[in-house]
XYZ file of C-alpha atoms in Angstrom:
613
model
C -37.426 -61.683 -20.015
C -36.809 -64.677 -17.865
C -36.752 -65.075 -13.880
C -33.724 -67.666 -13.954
C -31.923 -69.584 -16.648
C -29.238 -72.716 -16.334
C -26.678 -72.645 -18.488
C -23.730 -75.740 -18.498
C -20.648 -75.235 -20.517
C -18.876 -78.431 -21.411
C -15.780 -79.034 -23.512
C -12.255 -81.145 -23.097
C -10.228 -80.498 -20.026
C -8.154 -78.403 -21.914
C -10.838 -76.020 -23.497
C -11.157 -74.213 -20.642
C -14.505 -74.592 -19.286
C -13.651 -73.882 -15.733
C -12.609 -69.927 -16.526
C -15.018 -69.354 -18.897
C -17.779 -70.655 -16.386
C -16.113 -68.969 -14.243
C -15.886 -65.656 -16.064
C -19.842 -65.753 -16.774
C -20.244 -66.193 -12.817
C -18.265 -62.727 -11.967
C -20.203 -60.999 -14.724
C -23.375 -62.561 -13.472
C -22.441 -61.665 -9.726
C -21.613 -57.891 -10.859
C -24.733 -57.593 -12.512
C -26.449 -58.439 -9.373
C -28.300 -61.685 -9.810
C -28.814 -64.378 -7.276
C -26.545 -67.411 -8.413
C -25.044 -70.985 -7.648
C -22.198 -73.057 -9.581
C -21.612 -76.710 -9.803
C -17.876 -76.751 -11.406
C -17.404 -80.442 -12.460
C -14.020 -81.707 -14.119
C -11.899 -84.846 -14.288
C -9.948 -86.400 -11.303
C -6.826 -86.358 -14.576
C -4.531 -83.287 -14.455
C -4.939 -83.893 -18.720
C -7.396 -86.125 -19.290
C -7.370 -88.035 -22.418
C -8.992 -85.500 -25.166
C -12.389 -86.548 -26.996
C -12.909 -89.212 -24.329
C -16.038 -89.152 -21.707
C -13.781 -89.327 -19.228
C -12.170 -86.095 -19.776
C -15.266 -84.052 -20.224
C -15.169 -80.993 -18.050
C -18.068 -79.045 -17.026
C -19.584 -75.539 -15.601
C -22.804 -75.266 -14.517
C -24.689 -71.903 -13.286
C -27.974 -71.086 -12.127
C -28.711 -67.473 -11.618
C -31.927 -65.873 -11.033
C -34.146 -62.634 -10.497
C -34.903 -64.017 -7.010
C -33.225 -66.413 -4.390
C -31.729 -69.639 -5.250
C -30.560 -72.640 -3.277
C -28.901 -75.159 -6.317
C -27.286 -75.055 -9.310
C -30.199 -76.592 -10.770
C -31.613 -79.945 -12.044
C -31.381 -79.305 -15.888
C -29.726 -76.744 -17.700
C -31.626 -75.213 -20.225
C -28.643 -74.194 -22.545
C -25.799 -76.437 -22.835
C -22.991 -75.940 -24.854
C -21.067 -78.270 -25.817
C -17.863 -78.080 -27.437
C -17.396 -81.272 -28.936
C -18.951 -84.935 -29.447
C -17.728 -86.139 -26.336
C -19.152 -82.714 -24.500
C -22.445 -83.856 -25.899
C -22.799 -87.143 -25.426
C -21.715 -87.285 -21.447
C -24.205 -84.382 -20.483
C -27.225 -84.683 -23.511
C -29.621 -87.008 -20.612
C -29.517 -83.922 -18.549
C -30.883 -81.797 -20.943
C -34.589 -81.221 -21.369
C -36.693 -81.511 -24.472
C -36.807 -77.714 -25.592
C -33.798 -76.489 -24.206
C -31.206 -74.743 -26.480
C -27.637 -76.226 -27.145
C -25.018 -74.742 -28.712
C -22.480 -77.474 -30.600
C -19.290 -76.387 -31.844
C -19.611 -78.371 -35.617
C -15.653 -77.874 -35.965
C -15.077 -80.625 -33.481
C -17.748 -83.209 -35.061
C -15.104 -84.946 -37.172
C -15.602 -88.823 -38.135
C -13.338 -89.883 -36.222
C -13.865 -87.166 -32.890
C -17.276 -89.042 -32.943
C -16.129 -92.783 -33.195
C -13.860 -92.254 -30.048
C -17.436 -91.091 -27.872
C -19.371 -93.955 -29.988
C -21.481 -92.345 -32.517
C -22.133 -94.435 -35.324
C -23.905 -91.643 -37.147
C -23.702 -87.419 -36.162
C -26.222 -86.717 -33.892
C -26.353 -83.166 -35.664
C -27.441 -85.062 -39.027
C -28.987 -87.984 -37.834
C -32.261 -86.636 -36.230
C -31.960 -87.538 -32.422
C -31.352 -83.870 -31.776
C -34.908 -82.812 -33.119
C -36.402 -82.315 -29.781
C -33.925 -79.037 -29.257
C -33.453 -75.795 -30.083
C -29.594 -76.802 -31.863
C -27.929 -74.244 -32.702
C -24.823 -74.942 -34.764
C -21.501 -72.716 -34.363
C -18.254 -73.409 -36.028
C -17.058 -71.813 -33.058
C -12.994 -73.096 -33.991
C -13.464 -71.734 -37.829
C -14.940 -68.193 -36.342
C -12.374 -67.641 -33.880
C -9.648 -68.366 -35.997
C -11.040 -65.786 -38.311
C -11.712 -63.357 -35.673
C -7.806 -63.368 -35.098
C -6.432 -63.722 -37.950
C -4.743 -60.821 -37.537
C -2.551 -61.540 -34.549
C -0.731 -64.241 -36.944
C -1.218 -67.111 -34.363
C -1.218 -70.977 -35.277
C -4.831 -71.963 -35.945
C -3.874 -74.206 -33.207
C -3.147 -71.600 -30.914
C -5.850 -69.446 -31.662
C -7.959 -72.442 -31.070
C -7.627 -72.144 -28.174
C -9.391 -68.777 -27.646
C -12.788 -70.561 -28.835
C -14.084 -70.683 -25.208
C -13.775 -66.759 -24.761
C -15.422 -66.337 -28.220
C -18.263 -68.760 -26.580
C -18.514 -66.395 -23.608
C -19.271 -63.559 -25.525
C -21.548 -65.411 -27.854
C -23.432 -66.320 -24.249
C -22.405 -62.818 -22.676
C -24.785 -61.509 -25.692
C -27.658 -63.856 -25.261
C -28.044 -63.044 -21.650
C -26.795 -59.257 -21.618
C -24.438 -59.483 -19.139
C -20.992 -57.104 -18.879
C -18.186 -57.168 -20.729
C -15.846 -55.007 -18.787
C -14.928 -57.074 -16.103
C -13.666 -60.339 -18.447
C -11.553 -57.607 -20.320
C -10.061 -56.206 -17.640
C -9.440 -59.950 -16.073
C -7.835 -61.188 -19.429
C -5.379 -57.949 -19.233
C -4.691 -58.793 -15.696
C -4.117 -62.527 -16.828
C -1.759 -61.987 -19.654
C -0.240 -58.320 -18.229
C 2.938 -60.578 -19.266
C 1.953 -61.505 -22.873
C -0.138 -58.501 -23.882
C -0.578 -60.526 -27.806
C -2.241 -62.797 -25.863
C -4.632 -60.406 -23.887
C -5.716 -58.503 -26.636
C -6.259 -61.998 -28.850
C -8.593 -63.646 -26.577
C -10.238 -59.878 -25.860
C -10.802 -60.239 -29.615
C -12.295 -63.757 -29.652
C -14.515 -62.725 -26.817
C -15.682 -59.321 -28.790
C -16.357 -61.882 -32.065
C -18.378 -63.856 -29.907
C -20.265 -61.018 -29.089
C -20.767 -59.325 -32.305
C -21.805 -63.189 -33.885
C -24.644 -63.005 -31.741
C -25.868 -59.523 -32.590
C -25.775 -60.299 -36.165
C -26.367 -63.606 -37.237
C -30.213 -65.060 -37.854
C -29.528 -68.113 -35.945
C -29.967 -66.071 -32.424
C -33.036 -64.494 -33.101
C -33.933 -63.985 -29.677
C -31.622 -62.218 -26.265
C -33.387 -62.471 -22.580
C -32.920 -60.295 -19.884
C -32.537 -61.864 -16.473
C -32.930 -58.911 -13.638
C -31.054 -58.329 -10.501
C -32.382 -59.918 -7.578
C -33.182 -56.733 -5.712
C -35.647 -58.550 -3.516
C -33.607 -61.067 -2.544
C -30.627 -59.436 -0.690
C -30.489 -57.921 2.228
C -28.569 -54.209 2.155
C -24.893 -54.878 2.003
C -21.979 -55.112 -0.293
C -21.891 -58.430 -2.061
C -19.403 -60.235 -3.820
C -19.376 -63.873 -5.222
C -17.259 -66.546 -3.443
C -16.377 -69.748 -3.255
C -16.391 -72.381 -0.360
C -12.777 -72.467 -0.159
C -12.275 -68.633 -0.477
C -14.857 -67.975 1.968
C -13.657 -70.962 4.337
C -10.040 -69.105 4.089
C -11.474 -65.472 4.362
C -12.953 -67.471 7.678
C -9.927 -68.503 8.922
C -7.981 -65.006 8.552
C -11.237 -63.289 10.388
C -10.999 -65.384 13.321
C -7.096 -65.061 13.583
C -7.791 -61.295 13.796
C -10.737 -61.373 16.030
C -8.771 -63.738 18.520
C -5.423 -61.553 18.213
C -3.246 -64.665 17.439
C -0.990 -65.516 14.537
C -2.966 -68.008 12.131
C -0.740 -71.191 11.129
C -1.539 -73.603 8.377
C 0.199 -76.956 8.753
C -0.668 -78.421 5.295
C -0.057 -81.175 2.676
C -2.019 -80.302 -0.875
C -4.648 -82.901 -1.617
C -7.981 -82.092 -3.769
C -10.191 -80.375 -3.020
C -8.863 -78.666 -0.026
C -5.314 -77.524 -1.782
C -7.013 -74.120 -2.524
C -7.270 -73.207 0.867
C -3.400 -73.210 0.968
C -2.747 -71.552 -1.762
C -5.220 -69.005 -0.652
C -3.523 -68.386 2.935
C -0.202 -68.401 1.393
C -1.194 -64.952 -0.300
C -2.057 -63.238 3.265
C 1.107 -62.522 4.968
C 0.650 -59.281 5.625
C -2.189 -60.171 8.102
C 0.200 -62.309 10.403
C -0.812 -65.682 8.318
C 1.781 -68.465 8.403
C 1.842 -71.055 5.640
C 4.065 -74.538 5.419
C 3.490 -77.333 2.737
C 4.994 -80.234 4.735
C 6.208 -83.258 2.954
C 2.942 -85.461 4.071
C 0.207 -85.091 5.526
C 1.661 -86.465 9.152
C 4.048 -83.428 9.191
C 1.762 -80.841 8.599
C -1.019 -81.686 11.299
C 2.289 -82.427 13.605
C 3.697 -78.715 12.423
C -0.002 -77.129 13.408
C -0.067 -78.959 16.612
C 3.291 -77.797 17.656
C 2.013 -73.857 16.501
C -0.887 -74.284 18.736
C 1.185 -75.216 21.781
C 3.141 -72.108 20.481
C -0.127 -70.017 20.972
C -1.378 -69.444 17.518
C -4.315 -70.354 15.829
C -3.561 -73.779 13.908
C -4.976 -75.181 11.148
C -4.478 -78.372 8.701
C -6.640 -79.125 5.872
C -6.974 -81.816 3.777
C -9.410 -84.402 2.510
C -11.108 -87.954 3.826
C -7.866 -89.846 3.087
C -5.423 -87.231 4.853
C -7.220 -87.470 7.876
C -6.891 -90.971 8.268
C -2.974 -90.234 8.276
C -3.856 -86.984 11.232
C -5.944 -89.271 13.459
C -3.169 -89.893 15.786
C -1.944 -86.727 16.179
C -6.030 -85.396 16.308
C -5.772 -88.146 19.159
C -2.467 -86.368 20.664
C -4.738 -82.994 20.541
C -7.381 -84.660 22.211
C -5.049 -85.731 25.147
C -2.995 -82.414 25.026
C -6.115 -80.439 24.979
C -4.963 -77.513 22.615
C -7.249 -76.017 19.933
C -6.589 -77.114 16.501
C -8.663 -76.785 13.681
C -9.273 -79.752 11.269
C -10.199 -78.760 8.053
C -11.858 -81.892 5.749
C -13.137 -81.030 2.553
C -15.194 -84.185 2.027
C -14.669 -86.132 -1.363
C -15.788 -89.786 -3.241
C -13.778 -92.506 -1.028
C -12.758 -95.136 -0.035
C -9.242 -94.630 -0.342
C -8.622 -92.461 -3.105
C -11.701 -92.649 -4.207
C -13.027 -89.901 -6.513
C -10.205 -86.906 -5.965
C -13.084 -84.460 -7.652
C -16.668 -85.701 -6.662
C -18.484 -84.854 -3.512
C -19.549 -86.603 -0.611
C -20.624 -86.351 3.159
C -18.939 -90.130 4.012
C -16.344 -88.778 6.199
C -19.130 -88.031 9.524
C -18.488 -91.221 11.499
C -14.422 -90.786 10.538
C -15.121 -87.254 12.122
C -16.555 -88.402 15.197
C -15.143 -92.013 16.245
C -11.752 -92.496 13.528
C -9.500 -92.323 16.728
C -7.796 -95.127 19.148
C -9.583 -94.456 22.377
C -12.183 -92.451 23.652
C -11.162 -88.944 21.610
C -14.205 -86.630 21.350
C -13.741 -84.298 19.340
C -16.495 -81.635 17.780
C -17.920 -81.125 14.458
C -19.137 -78.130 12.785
C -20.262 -78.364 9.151
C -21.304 -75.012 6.871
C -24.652 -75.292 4.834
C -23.663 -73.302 1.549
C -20.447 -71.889 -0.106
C -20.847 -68.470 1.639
C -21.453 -70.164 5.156
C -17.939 -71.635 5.018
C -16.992 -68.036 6.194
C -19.079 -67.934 9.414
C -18.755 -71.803 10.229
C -14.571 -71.128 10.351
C -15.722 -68.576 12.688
C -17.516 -70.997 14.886
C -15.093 -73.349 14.627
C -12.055 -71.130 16.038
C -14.813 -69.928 18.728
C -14.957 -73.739 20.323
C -11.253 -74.590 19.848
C -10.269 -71.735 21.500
C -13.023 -71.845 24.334
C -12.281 -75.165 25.233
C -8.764 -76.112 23.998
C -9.810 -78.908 21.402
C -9.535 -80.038 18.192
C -12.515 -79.398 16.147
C -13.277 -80.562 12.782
C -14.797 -78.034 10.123
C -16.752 -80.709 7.433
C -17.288 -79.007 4.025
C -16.984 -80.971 0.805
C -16.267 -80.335 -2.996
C -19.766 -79.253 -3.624
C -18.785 -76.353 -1.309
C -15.348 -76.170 -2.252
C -16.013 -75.465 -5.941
C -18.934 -73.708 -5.976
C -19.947 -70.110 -5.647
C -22.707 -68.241 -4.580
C -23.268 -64.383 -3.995
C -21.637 -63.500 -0.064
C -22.423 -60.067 1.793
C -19.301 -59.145 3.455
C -20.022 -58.589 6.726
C -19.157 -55.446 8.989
C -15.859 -55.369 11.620
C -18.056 -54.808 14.683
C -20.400 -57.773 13.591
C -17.648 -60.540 14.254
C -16.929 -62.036 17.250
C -14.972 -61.495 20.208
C -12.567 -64.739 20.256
C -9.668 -63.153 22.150
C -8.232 -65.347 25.103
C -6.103 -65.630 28.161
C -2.876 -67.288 28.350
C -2.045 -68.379 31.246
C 0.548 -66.325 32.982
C 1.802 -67.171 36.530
C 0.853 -69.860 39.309
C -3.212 -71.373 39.566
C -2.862 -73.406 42.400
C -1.813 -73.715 46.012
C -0.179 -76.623 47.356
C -0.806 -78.029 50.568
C 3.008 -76.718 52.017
C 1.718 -73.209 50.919
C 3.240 -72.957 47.761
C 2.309 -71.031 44.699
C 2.534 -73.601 41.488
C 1.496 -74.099 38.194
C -0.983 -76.832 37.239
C -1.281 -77.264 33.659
C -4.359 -79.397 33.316
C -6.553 -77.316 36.397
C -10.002 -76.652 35.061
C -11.947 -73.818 34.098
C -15.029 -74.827 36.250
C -17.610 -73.762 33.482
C -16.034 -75.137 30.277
C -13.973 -77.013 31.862
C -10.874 -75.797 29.480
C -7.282 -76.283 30.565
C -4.882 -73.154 30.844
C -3.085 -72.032 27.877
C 0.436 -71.783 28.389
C 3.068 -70.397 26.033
C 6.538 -72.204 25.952
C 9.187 -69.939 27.404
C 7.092 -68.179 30.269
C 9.090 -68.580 33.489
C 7.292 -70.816 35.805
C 4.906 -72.654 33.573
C 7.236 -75.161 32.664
C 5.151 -78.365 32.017
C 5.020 -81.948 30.439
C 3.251 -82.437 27.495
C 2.993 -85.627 25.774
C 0.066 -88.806 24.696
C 0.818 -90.245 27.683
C -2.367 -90.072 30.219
C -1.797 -87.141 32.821
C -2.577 -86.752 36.124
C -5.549 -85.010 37.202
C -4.620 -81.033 37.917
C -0.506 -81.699 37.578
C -0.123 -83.061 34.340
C 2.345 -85.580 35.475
C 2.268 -88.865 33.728
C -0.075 -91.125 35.473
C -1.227 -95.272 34.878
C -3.569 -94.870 37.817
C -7.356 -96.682 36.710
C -8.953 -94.347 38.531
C -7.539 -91.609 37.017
C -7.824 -92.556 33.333
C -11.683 -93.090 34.043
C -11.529 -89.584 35.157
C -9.426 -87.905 32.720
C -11.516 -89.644 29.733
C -14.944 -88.901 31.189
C -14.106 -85.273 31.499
C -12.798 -84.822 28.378
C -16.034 -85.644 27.267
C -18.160 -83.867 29.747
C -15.953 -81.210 28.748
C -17.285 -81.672 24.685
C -20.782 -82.236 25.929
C -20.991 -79.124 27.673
C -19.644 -76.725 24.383
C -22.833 -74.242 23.950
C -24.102 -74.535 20.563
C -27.232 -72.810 19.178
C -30.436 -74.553 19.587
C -31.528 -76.049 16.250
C -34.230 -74.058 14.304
C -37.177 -75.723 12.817
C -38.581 -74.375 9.588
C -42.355 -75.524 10.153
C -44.631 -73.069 8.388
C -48.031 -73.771 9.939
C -46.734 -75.776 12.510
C -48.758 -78.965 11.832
C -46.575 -80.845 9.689
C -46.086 -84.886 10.361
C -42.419 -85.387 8.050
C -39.171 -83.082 9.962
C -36.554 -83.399 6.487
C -33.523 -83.309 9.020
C -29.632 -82.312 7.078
C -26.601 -81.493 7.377
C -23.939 -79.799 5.290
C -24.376 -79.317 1.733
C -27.275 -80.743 1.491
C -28.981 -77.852 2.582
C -29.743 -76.126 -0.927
C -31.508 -79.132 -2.164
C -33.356 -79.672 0.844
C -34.465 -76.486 0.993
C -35.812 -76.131 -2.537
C -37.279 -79.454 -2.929
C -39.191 -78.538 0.744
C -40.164 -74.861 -1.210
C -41.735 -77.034 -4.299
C -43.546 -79.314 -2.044
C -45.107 -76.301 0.106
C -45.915 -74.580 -3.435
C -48.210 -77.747 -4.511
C -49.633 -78.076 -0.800
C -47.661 -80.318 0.955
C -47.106 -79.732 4.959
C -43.429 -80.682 5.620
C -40.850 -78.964 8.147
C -37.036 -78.605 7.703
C -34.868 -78.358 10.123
C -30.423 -78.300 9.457
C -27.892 -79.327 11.583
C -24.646 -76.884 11.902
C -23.399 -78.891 14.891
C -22.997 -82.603 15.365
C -20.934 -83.161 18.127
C -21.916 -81.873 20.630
C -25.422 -82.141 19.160
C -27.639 -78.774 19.653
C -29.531 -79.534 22.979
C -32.812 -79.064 22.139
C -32.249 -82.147 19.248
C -34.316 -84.438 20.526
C -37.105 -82.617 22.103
C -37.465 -81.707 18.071
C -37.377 -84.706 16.730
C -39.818 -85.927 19.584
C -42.716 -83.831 17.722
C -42.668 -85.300 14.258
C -43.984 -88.779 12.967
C -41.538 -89.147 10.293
C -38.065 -88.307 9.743
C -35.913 -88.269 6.879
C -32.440 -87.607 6.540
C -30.760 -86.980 3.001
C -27.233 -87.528 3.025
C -24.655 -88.122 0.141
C -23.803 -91.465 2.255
C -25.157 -94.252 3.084
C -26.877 -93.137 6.549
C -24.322 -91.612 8.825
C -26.366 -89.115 10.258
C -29.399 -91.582 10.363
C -27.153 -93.946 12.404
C -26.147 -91.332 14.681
C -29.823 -90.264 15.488
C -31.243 -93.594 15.672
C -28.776 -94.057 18.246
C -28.705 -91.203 20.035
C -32.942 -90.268 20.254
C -33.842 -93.871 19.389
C -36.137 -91.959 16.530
C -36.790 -94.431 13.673
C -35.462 -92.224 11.127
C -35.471 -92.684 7.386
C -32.681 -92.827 5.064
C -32.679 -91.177 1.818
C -29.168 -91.697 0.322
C -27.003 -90.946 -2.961
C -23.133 -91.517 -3.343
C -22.795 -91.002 -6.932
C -19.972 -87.855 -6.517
C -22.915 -85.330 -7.692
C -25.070 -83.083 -5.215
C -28.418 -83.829 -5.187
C -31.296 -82.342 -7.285
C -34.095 -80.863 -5.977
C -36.962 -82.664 -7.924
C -35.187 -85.524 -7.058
C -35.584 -84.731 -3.601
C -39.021 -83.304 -3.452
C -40.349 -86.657 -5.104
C -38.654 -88.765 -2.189
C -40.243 -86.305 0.296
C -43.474 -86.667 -0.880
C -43.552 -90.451 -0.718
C -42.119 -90.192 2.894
C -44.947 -87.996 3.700
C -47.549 -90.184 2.504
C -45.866 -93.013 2.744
């Protein structure tokens, strides 16, 4: 019986590492354990086969108790050829088990990864528990009588290597079945041949000697509050986000959208909801679809565009047209490698200062950013809350650590969402000085300081829109100086005055010297590496940022109380920058941009030098 286990499948883009990763993850999620994935694959649609480069990966963690990562090391790999071996091997631990599949350790398979010798034969494995599986030769047995192509059953090895795993770590079988029915309802041969591999997986491990041993991972009772769970990803959540806060603000929900990795999911997603009033167009580029969303939110429905770093350097001047029309529109950027194209399928936090400044002109425009996969839900929420409140764009920052990966979500109750219904505007706000009743399109909400909403085609509310700079109240096109110094400083008195949630410290006995300050995804490995460092005696406070623009108001009065702060980012110091500038707090750096999330020992050994630094 073990309390948590991490377990990385790793194969060829082709062999289907991503479902059967997958696949483990729902069973795992059924069966009630706490759990977090780190999905890894090449940037390639088909990556060259046997190379490094096309090595695609699935890690889980999943425990009896609550988890923040996806873990440092796994402690079973398996590895479904040379190649899957050699790229992942240095994260494995001495001890840990890993399962090769022997079919695919050819001469030549090896050559192409640079083995000289086979590390099966040779002795550098000796420090592991290897087992080896000839997992090609066993599944073409297992279906030999569906009278496929050994080629074709080949390809059902990865299902036969779920149930071989599915065995060691006693989780159900009736969910995968029922999903490979659902999968191949069409080709029913098919269904029943890879529900065959994936029984012959199973039944391998119950009889042969080389498994001696099953554990038993329990549900993590403890760690859940009462609810109904299910697992989700950041993308599905972020979506399920999006169609909650169309609901809970009564207005049609319109995505404006150009696929780009890894945001495309959220379109594809949407495009499935129709029946809840959700409106879905893949433009032809990325211009056209933030210009399409702008136009539906000047229509009066909730618009969104998503997309990645380099799409929004295409959107900034229609963000910047927001900005001056003052309309809510939702920015969606699911953070990858950059510059440029960078790394389509690696993570990163380097689009911040894009976020905040990558606009002609002074263009404030907010920034919320969700924690884990699950929070993507609840920071769409918060999102549509301040774009509708105030009539501004707002970016949402996730990334493809959040995008990809899953984690167990408790789906929350109706009556627990918010309110985010509004006013449009709906007849004359202002008197002129002859007496007469008009319509001023840019006259001020005196506490948030929010323009009316007005809805093309309601007699009397006829007004210009445009980038042009308006006139104060009348929204007529004005060049005064005087004017433009207004406009822009209340535009950002208007963003300076959003309410946000004061910023909650996590500062046990309240004595602590180091505040570990992040943002975004970085808050799983924050938060465990801060857990290890409490567990050997270390006094260190956390504190995570959900907002950063406006920042929460109480910021600096926090950061005021500590001697030391450190700020983790997967950049180079964006956030740093920002606070430096901001509190003039000499904070510390602590930066990775290697596409890969970090890991918590990682962490906690940079957080204890800070501390005693």
């Amino acid at each position: 019986r073990l309390d948590r286990v991490i377990i990385r499948f790793a194969g060829d883009s082709g062999d289907g590492m991503q479902l059967t990763g997958d696949r483990f993850t729902s069973e795992t999620a059924s069966f009630g354990n706490d759990l977090s994935t780190l999905p890894n694959f090449p940037a390639e649609i088909r990556a060259p086969a046997g190379t490094l480069p096309g090595v695609s990966s699935f890690q889980l963690h999943f425990a009896d108790h609550d988890i923040l990562t996806p873990g440092d090391a796994p402690n079973v790999l398996v590895a479904m050829n040379p190649a899957a071996l050699k790229a992942n091997i240095a994260d494995v631990p001495r001890g840990a088990e890993i399962i090769v599949n022997t079919d695919e350790f050819t001469k030549r398979a090896m050559q192409k990864v640079g083995y000289g010798t086979s590390p099966l034969e040779d002795g550098s494995l000796d420090g592991y528990q290897v087992h080896r599986v000839p997992l090609t030769t066993l599944t073409v047995q297992a279906l030999e009588e569906f009278e496929l192509s050994r080629k074709d059953a080949g390809r059902s090895k990865n299902m036969f290597a779920l149930g071989l795993l599915s065995w060691m770590y006693h989780r159900p079988t009736e969910g995968t079945e029922r999903f490979l029915r659902s999968k191949f309802a069409k080709k029913p041969q098919i269904a029943a041949a890879n529900i065959a591999a994936f029984h012959a997986g199973w039944n391998f491990g119950e009889t042969t000697e080389d498994f001696a041993v099953s554990y038993e991972v329990a549900p993590a009772a403890s760690a859940f509050p009462t609810g109904t769970y299910r697992n989700i990803s950041g993308n599905l959540a972020l979506s399920y986000g999006l169609i909650a806060a169309s609901r809970q603000a009564d207005l049609p929900l319109y995505l404006g959208s150009y696929p780009i990795t890894p945001a495309s999911d959220i379109l594809h997603e949407l495009s499935k909801h129709k029946n809840f009033g959700v409106r879905t167009f893949q433009a032809e580029d990325e211009i056209a679809g933030i210009g399409a969303a702008l136009g539906a939110a000047f229509g009066g429905s909730l618009a969104v565009t998503t997309t990645s770093g380099p799409g929004v350097a295409l959107k900034s001047e229609t963000i910047g047209l927001a900005v001056s029309l003052e309309l809510p529109l939702l920015v969606v950027d699911i953070q990858r490698g950059g510059p440029s194209t960078g790394l389509p399928t690696k993570t990163e936090q380097a689009d911040l200062l894009q976020a905040m400044y990558g606009r002609n002109g002074e263009a404030p425009v907010p920034v919320v950013a969700p924690k884990t996969p699950a929070d993507c839900f609840d920071a769409a929420i918060e999102a549509a809350r301040i774009a509708i409140t105030y009539r501004t764009p707002v970016f949402l920052l996730s990334d493809g650590y959040l995008a990809n990966g899953s984690e167990p979500w408790r789906i929350p109750e109706i009556d627990q969402l918010p309110d985010l219904r509004t006013q449009f505007a709906s007849g004359p706000n202002h008197t002129d000085a002859d007496g007469a009743e008009v319509f001023w399109p840019y006259k001020r909400d005196a506490k948030t300081l929010a323009r009316p909403w007005a809805i093309p085609g309601t007699p009397g509310l006829e007004h210009r829109i445009g980038g042009i700079e308006k006139q104060d109240g009348t929204g007529n096109i004005s060049y005064d100086p005087a004017n433009h110094e207004f406009m822009v400083r209340t535009r950002q008195a208007k963003i300076d005055g959003i309410e946000v949630a004061d910023i909650e410290v996590d500062d046990v006995r309240g004595e602590a010297d180091t505040l570990v300050l992040g943002w975004g995804s970085t808050y799983g490995p924050i938060t465990a590496a801060v857990r290890r460092l409490r567990t050997a005696g270390e006094n260190i406070a956390q504190a995570h940022l959900r907002h950063l623009n406006p920042f929460p108001k109480n910021l600096g009065e926090v950061l005021a109380r500590y001697e030391r702060v450190v700020v983790p980012e997967m950049n180079l110091g964006q956030l740093a920058t920002l606070i430096r500038a901001r509190y003039l707090v000499d904070a510390h750096s602590y930066n990775q941009v290697n596409g890969m999330p970090f890991k918590a020992e990682q962490l906690a050994t940079a957080l204890k030098e800070a501390i005693h630094g």
